[in-house]
mmCIF file of C-alpha atoms in Angstrom:
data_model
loop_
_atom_site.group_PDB
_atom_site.id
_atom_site.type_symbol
_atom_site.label_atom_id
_atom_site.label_comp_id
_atom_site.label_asym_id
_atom_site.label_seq_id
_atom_site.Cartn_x
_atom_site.Cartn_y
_atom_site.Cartn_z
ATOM 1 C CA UNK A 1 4.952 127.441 63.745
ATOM 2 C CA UNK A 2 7.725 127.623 66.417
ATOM 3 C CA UNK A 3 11.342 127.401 65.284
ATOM 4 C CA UNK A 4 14.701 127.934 66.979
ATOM 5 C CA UNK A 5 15.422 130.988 65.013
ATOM 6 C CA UNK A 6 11.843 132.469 65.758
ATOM 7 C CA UNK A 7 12.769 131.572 69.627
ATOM 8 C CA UNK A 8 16.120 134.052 69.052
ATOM 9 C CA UNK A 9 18.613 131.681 68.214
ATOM 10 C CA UNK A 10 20.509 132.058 64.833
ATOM 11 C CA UNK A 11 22.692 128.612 64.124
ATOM 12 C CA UNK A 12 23.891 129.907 60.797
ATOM 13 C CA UNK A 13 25.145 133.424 62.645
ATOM 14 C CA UNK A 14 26.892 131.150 65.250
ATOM 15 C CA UNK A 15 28.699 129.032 62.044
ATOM 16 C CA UNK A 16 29.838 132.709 60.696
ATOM 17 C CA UNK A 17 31.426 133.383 63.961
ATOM 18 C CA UNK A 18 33.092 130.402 63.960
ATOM 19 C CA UNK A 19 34.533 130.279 60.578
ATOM 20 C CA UNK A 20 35.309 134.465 60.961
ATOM 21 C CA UNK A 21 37.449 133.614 64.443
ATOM 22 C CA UNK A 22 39.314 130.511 62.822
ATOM 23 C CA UNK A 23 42.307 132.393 61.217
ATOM 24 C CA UNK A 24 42.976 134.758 64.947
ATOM 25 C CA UNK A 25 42.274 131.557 66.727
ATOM 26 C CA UNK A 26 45.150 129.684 64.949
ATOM 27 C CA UNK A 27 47.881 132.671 65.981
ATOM 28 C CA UNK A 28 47.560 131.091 69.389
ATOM 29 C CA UNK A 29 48.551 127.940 68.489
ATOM 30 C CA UNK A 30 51.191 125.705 70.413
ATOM 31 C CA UNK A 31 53.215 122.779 68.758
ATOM 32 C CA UNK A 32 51.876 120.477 71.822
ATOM 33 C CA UNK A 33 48.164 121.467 70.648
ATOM 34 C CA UNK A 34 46.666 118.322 68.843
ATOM 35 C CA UNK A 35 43.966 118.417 66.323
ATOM 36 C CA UNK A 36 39.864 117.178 67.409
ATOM 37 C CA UNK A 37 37.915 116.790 63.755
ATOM 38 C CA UNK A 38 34.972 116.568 65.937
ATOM 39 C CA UNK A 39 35.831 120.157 67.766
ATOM 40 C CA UNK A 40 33.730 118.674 70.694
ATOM 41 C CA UNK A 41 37.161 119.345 72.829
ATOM 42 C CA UNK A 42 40.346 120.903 72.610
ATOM 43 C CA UNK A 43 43.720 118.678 72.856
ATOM 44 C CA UNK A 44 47.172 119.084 74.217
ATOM 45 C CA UNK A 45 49.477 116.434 74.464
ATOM 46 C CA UNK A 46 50.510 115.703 77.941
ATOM 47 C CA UNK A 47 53.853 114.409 76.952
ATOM 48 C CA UNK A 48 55.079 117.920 76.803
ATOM 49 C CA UNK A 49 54.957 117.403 81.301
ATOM 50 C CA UNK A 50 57.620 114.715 80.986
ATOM 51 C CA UNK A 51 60.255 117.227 81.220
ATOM 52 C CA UNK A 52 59.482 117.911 84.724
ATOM 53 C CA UNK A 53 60.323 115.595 87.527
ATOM 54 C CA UNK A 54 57.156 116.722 89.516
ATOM 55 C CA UNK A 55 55.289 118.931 87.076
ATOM 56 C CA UNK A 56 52.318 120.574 89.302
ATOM 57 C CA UNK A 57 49.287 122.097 86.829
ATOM 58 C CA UNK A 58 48.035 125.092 87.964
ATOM 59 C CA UNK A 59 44.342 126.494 86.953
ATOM 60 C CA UNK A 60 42.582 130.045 87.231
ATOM 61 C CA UNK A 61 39.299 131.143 86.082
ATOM 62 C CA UNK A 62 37.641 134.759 85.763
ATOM 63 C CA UNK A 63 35.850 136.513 83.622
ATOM 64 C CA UNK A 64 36.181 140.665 82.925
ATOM 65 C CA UNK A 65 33.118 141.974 84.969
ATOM 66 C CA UNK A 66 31.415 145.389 84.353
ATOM 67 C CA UNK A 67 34.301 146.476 81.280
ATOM 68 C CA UNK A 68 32.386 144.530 79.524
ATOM 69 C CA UNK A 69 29.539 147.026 79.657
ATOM 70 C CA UNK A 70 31.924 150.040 78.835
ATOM 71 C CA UNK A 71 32.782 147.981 75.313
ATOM 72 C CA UNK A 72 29.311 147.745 74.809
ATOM 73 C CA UNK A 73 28.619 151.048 74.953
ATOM 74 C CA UNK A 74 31.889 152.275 73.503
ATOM 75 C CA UNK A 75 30.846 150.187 70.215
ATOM 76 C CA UNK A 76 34.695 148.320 70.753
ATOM 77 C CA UNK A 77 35.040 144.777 70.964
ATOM 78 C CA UNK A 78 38.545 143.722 69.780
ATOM 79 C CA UNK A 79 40.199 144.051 72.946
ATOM 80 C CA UNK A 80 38.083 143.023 75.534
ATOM 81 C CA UNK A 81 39.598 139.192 75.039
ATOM 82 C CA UNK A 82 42.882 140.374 75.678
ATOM 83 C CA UNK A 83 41.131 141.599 79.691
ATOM 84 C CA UNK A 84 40.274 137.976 79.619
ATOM 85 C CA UNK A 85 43.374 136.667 78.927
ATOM 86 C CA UNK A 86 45.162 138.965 81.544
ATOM 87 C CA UNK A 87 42.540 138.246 84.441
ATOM 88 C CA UNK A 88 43.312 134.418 84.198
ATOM 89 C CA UNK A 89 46.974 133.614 82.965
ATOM 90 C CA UNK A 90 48.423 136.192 85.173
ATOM 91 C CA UNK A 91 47.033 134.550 88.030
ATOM 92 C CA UNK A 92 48.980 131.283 86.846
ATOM 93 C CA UNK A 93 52.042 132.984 86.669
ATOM 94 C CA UNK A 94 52.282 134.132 90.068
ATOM 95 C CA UNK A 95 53.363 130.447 91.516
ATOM 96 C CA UNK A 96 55.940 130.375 88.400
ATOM 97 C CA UNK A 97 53.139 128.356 86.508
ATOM 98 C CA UNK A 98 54.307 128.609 82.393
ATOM 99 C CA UNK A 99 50.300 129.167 80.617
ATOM 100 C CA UNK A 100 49.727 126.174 78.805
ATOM 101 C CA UNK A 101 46.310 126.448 77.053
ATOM 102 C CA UNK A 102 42.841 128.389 77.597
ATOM 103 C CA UNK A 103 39.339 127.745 76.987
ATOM 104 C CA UNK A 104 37.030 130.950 76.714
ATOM 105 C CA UNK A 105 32.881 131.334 76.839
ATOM 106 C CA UNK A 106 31.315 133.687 75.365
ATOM 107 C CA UNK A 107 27.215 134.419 76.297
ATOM 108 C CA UNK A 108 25.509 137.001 74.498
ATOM 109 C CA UNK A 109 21.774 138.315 73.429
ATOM 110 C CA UNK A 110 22.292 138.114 69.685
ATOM 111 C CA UNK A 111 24.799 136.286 67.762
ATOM 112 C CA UNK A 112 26.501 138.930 65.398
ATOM 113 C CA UNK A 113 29.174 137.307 63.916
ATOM 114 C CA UNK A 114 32.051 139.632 63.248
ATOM 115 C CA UNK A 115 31.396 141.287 67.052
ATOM 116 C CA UNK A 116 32.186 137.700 68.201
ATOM 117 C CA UNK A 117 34.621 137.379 65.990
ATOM 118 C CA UNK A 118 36.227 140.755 67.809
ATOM 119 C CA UNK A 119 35.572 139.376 70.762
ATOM 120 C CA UNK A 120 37.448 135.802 70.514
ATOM 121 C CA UNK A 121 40.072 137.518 68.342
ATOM 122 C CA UNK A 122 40.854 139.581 71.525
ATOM 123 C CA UNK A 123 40.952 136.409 73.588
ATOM 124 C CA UNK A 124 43.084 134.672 70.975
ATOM 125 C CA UNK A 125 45.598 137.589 70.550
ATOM 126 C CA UNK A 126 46.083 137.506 74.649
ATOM 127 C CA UNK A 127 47.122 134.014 74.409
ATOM 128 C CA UNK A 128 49.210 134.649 71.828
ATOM 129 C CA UNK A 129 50.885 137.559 74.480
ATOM 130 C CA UNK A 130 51.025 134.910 77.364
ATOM 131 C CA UNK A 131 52.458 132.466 75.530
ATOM 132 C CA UNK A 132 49.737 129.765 75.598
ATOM 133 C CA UNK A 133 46.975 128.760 73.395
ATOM 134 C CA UNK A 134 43.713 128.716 73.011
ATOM 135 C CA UNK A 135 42.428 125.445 72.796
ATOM 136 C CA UNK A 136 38.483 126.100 72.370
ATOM 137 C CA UNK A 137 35.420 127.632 73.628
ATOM 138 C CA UNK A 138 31.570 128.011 73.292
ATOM 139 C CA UNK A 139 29.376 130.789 72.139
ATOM 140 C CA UNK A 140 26.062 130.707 73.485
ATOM 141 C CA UNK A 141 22.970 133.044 72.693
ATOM 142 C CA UNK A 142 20.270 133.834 75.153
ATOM 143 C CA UNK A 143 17.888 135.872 73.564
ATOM 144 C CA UNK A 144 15.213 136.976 76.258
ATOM 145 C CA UNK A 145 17.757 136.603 78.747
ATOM 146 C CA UNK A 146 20.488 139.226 77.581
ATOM 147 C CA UNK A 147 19.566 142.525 75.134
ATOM 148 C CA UNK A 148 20.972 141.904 71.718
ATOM 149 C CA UNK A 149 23.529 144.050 72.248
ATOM 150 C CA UNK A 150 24.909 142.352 75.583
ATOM 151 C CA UNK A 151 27.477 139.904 76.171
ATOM 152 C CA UNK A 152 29.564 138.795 78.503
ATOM 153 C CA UNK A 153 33.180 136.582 78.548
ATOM 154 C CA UNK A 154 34.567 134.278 80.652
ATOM 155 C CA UNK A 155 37.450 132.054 80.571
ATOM 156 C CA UNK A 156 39.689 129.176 82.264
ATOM 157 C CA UNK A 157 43.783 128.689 82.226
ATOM 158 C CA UNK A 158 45.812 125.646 82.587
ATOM 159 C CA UNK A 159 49.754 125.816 83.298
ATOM 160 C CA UNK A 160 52.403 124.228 84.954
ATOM 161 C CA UNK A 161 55.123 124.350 86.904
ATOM 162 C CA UNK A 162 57.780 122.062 88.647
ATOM 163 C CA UNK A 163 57.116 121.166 92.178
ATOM 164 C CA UNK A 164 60.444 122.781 93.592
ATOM 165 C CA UNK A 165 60.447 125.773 91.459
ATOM 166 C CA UNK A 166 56.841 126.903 92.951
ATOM 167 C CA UNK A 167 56.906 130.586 93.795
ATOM 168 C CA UNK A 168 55.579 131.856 96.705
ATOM 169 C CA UNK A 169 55.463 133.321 100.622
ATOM 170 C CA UNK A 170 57.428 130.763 101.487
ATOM 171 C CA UNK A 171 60.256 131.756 99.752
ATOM 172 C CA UNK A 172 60.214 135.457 101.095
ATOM 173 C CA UNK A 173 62.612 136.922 103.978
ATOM 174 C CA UNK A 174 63.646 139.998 105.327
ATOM 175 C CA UNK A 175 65.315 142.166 103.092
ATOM 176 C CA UNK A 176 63.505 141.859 100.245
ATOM 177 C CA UNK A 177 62.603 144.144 97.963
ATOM 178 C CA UNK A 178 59.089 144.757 96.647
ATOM 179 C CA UNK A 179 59.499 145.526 92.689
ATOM 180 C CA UNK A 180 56.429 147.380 90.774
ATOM 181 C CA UNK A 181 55.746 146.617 86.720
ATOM 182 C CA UNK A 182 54.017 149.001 85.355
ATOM 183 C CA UNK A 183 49.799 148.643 84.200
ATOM 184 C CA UNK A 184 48.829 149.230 80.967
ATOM 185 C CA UNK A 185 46.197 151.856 83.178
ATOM 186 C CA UNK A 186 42.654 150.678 84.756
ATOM 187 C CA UNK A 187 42.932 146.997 83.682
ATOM 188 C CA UNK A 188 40.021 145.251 84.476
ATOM 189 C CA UNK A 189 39.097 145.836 88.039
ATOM 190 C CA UNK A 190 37.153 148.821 89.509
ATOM 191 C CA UNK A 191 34.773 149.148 86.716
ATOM 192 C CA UNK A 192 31.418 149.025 88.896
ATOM 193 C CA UNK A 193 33.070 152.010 90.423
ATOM 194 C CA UNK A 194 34.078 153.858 87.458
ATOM 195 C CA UNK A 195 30.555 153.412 85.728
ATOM 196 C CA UNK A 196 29.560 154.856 88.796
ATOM 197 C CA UNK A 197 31.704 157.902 88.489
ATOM 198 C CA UNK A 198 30.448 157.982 84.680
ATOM 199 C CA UNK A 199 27.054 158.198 86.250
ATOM 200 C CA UNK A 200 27.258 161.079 88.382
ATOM 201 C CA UNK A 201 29.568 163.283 86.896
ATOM 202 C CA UNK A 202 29.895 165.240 83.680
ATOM 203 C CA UNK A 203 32.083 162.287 82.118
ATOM 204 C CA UNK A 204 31.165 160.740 79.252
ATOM 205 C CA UNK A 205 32.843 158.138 77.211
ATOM 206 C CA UNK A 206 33.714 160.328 74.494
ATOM 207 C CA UNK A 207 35.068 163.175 76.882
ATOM 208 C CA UNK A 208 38.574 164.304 75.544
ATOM 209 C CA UNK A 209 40.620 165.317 79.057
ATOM 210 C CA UNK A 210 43.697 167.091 78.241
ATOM 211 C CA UNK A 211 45.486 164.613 80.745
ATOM 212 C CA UNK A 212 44.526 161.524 78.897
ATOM 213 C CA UNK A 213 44.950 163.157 75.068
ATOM 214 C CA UNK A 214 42.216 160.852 73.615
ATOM 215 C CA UNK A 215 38.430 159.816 74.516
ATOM 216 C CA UNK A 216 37.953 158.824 77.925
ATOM 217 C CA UNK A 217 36.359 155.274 76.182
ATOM 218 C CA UNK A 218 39.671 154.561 74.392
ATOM 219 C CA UNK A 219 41.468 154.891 77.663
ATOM 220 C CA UNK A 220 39.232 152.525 79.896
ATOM 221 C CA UNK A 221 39.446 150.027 77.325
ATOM 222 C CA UNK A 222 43.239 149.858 77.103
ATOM 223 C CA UNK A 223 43.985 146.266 77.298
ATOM 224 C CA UNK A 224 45.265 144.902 80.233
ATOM 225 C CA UNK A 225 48.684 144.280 80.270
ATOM 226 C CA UNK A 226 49.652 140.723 80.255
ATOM 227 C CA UNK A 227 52.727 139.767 82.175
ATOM 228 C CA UNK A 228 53.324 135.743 82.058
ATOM 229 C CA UNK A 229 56.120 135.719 79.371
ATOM 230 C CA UNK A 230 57.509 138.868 81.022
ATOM 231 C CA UNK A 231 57.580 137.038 84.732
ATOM 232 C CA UNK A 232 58.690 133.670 83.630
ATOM 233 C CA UNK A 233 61.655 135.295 81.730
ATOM 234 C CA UNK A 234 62.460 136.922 84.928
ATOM 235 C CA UNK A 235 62.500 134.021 86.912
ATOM 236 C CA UNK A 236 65.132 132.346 84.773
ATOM 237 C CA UNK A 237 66.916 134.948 84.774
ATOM 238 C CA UNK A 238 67.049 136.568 88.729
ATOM 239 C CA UNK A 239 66.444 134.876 91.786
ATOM 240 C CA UNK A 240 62.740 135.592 92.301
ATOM 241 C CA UNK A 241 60.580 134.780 95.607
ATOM 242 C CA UNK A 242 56.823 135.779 94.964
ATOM 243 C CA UNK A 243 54.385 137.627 92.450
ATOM 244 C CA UNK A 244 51.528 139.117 92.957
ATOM 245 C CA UNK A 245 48.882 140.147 90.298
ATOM 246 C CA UNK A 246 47.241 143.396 91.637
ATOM 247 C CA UNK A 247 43.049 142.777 90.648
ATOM 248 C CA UNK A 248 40.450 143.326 92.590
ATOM 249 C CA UNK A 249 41.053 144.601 96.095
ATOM 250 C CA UNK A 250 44.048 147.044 95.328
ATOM 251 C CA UNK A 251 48.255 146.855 95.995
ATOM 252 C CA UNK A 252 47.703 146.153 99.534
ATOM 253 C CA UNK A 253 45.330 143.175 99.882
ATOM 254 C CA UNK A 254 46.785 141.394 96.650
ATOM 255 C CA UNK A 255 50.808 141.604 97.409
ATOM 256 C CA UNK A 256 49.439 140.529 100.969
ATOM 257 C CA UNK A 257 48.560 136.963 100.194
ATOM 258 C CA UNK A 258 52.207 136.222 99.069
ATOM 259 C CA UNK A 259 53.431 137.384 102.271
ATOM 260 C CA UNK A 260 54.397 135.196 105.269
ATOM 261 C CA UNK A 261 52.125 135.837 108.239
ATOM 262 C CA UNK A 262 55.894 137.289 110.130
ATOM 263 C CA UNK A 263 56.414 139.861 107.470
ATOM 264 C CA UNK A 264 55.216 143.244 106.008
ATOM 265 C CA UNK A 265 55.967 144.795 102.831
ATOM 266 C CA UNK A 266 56.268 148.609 103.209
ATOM 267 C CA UNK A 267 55.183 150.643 100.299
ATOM 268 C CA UNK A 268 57.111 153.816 99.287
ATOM 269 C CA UNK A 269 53.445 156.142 97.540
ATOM 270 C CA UNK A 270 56.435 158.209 96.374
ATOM 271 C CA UNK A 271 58.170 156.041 93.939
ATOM 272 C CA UNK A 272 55.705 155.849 91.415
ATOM 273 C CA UNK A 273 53.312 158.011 90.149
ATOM 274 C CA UNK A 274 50.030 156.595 88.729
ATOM 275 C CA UNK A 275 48.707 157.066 85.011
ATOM 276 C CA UNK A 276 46.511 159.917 84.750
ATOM 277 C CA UNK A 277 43.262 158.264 84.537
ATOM 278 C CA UNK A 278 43.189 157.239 88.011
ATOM 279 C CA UNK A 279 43.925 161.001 89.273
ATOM 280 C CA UNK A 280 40.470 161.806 86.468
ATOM 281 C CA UNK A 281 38.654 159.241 88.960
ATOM 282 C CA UNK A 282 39.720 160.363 91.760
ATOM 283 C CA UNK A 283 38.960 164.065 91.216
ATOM 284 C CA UNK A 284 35.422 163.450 89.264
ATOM 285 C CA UNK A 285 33.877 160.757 91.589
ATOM 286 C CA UNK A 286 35.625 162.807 94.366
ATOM 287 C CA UNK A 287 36.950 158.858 95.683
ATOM 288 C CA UNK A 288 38.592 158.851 99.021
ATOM 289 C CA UNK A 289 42.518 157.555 98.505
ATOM 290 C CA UNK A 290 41.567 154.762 100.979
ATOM 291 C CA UNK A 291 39.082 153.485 98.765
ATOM 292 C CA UNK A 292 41.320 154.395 95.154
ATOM 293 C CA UNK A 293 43.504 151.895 97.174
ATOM 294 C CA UNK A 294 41.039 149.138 97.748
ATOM 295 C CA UNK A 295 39.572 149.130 94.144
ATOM 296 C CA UNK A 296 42.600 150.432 91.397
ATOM 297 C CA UNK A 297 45.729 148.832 90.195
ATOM 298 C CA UNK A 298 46.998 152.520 90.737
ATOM 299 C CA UNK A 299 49.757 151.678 88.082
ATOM 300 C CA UNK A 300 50.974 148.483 89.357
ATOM 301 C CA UNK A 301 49.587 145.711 87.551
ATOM 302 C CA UNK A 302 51.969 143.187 88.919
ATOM 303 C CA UNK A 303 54.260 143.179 92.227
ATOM 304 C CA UNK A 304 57.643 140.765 92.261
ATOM 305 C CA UNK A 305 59.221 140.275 95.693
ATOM 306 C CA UNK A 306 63.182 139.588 95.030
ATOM 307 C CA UNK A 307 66.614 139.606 96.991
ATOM 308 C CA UNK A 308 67.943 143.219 97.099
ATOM 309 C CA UNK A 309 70.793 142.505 95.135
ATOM 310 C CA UNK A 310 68.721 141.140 92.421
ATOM 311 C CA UNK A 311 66.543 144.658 91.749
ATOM 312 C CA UNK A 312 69.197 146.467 89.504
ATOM 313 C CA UNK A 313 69.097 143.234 86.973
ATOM 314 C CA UNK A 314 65.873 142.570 87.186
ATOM 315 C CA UNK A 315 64.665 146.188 86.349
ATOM 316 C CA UNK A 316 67.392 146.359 83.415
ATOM 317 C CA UNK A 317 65.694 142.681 81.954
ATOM 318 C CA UNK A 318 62.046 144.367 82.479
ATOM 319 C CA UNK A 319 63.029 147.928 80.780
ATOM 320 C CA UNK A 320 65.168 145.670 78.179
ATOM 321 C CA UNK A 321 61.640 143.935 77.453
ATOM 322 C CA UNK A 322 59.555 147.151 77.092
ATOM 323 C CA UNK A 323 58.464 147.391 80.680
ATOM 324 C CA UNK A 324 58.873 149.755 83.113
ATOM 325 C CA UNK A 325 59.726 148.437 86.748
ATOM 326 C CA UNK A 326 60.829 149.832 90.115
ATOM 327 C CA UNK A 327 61.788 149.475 93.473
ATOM 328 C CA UNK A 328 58.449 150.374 95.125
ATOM 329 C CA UNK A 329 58.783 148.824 98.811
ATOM 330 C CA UNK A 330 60.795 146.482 101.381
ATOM 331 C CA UNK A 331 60.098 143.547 103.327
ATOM 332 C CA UNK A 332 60.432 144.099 107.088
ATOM 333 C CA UNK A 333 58.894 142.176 110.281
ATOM 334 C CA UNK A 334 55.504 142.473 110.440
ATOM 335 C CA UNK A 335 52.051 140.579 110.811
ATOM 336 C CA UNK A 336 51.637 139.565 107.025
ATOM 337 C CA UNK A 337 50.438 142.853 105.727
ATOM 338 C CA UNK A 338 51.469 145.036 102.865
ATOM 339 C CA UNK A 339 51.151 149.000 103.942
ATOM 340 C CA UNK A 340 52.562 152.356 103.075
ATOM 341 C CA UNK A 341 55.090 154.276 105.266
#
């Protein structure tokens, strides 16, 4: 006789997850969030816009790519969610967008409860960190299609922010400073490469480098920093131009796109100095700086561009706040590039 659960597909596991997740799901909550008995969908009320005179929502979606594997292999699953969360409300935040509410989805092999449990606990703690909450999600199992042991996240962000306070290349002009905030480290980009690295050197993930001071695994899955509450606090407080969330692609190509195509930002190298892990990289997979700069955060996990006069407060907020910022570059004519001196 065939039956679901003979086919891979455990419907009382799933339940467990869901009633294990329900009390970390619930720190996320927002008073605008509204109640579904059915759980079919998640509810916000709308009336929360009417504050704005042209409220614009803003939407991102992502998922963590190939860290996922490293927390698979690692055996730690609590933090991976907060990658999630950092991939797609950061994006939000770069127009000025306040995170409103997320949904996440969740695909895996085998439904073992308290891993997704971990898993959407991570997510739900992230929102928590950006300020929004998370509204629902899905947890499907494809047994045959994915090892029992594999998973993989995704998620989607809504926010919203008022028509004329919309952040962006526009806004920038000569003169402006380029300010750094610190990463929390790797983040979530890069990984393809660093499993490479893994691959073909003597690395392993429970390799203790004097440099780091704890397993290599702990280190790649440090969290990535989240930076919406941190940014929109800055905002109101400074006169701020343009964000940029450095993912995929590096410094260069990411603070590009909130450039004007008559402007450059010029990078000072010697104003920061990255975290340790990416020099371990570097020197194991024997990486080329060109292409650290294409694929890492190198340190800088988000990039504000501000008036001149407005670094000094805006780096005493920041530091006030727990996060360490600096004056990393200048805007100067240009093509619409950012590049180092």
């Amino acid at each position: 006789m065939s039956t679901y659960e003979a086919a891979g597909v455990d419907i009382e596991a799933g339940e467990r997850a869901v009633e294990l997740m329900k009390d970390k799901v619930a720190r996320s909550r927002r008073p605008e969030v509204v109640d579904d008995a059915s759980g079919f969908a998640g509810l916000f009320d709308a009336s929360a816009l009417l504050k704005y005179r042209r409220p614009l929502l803003a939407t991102s979606t992502d998922g963590v790519g190939t860290k996922v594997m490293i927390a698979q292999q690692y055996g730690k699953h609590d933090t991976i969610g907060i990658d999630l969360v950092g991939m797609v409300l950061d994006d939000l935040v770069v127009c000025g967008a306040e995170p409103l509410f997320m949904t996440d989805y969740v695909a895996c092999g085998k439904v073992v409860p308290e891993r997704i449990a971990e898993i959407v606990g991570g997510v739900a703690e992230g929102c928590r960190l950006a300020g929004a909450a998370l509204v629902g999600g899905e947890t499907a199992e494809h047994p045959g299609a994915m090892g029992p042991d594999e998973y993989d996240l995704a998620g989607a962000g809504t926010g919203v922010v008022e028509a004329s306070a919309m952040l962006g290349p526009d806004r920038v002009a000569a003169g402006d400073v380029v300010l750094g905030m610190a990463s929390s480290g790797v983040h979530s980009n890069g990984y393809s490469l660093v499993r490479h690295v893994l691959r073909e050197s003597s690395l392993s993930l429970d390799t203790v480098l004097p440099e780091l001071g704890r397993p290599l695994g702990e280190e790649l899955l440090e969290p990535t920093r989240i930076y919406s509450l941190h940014c929109l606090e800055l905002a109101r407080a400074v006169e701020v131009h343009a964000y940029a969330h450095i993912t995929g692609g590096g410094i260069e190509s990411n603070l590009a796109r909130s450039l004007p195509p008559g402007l450059d930002a010029l990078l000072d190298r010697s104003s920061w100095t990255p975290p340790a892990i990416f020099g371990v990289l570097s020197a194991y997979g024997k990486i080329a700086q060109r292409d650290m700069d294409r694929t890492f955060n190198l340190g800088v996990g988000m990039a504000a561009v501000l008036p001149a006069d407005a670094a000094d407060a805006a780096i005493r907020l920041l530091a006030g706040r727990g996060l360490d910022a600096w004056v990393m570059g200048e805007v100067v004519p240009g093509t619409g590039q950012a590049r180092y001196r």
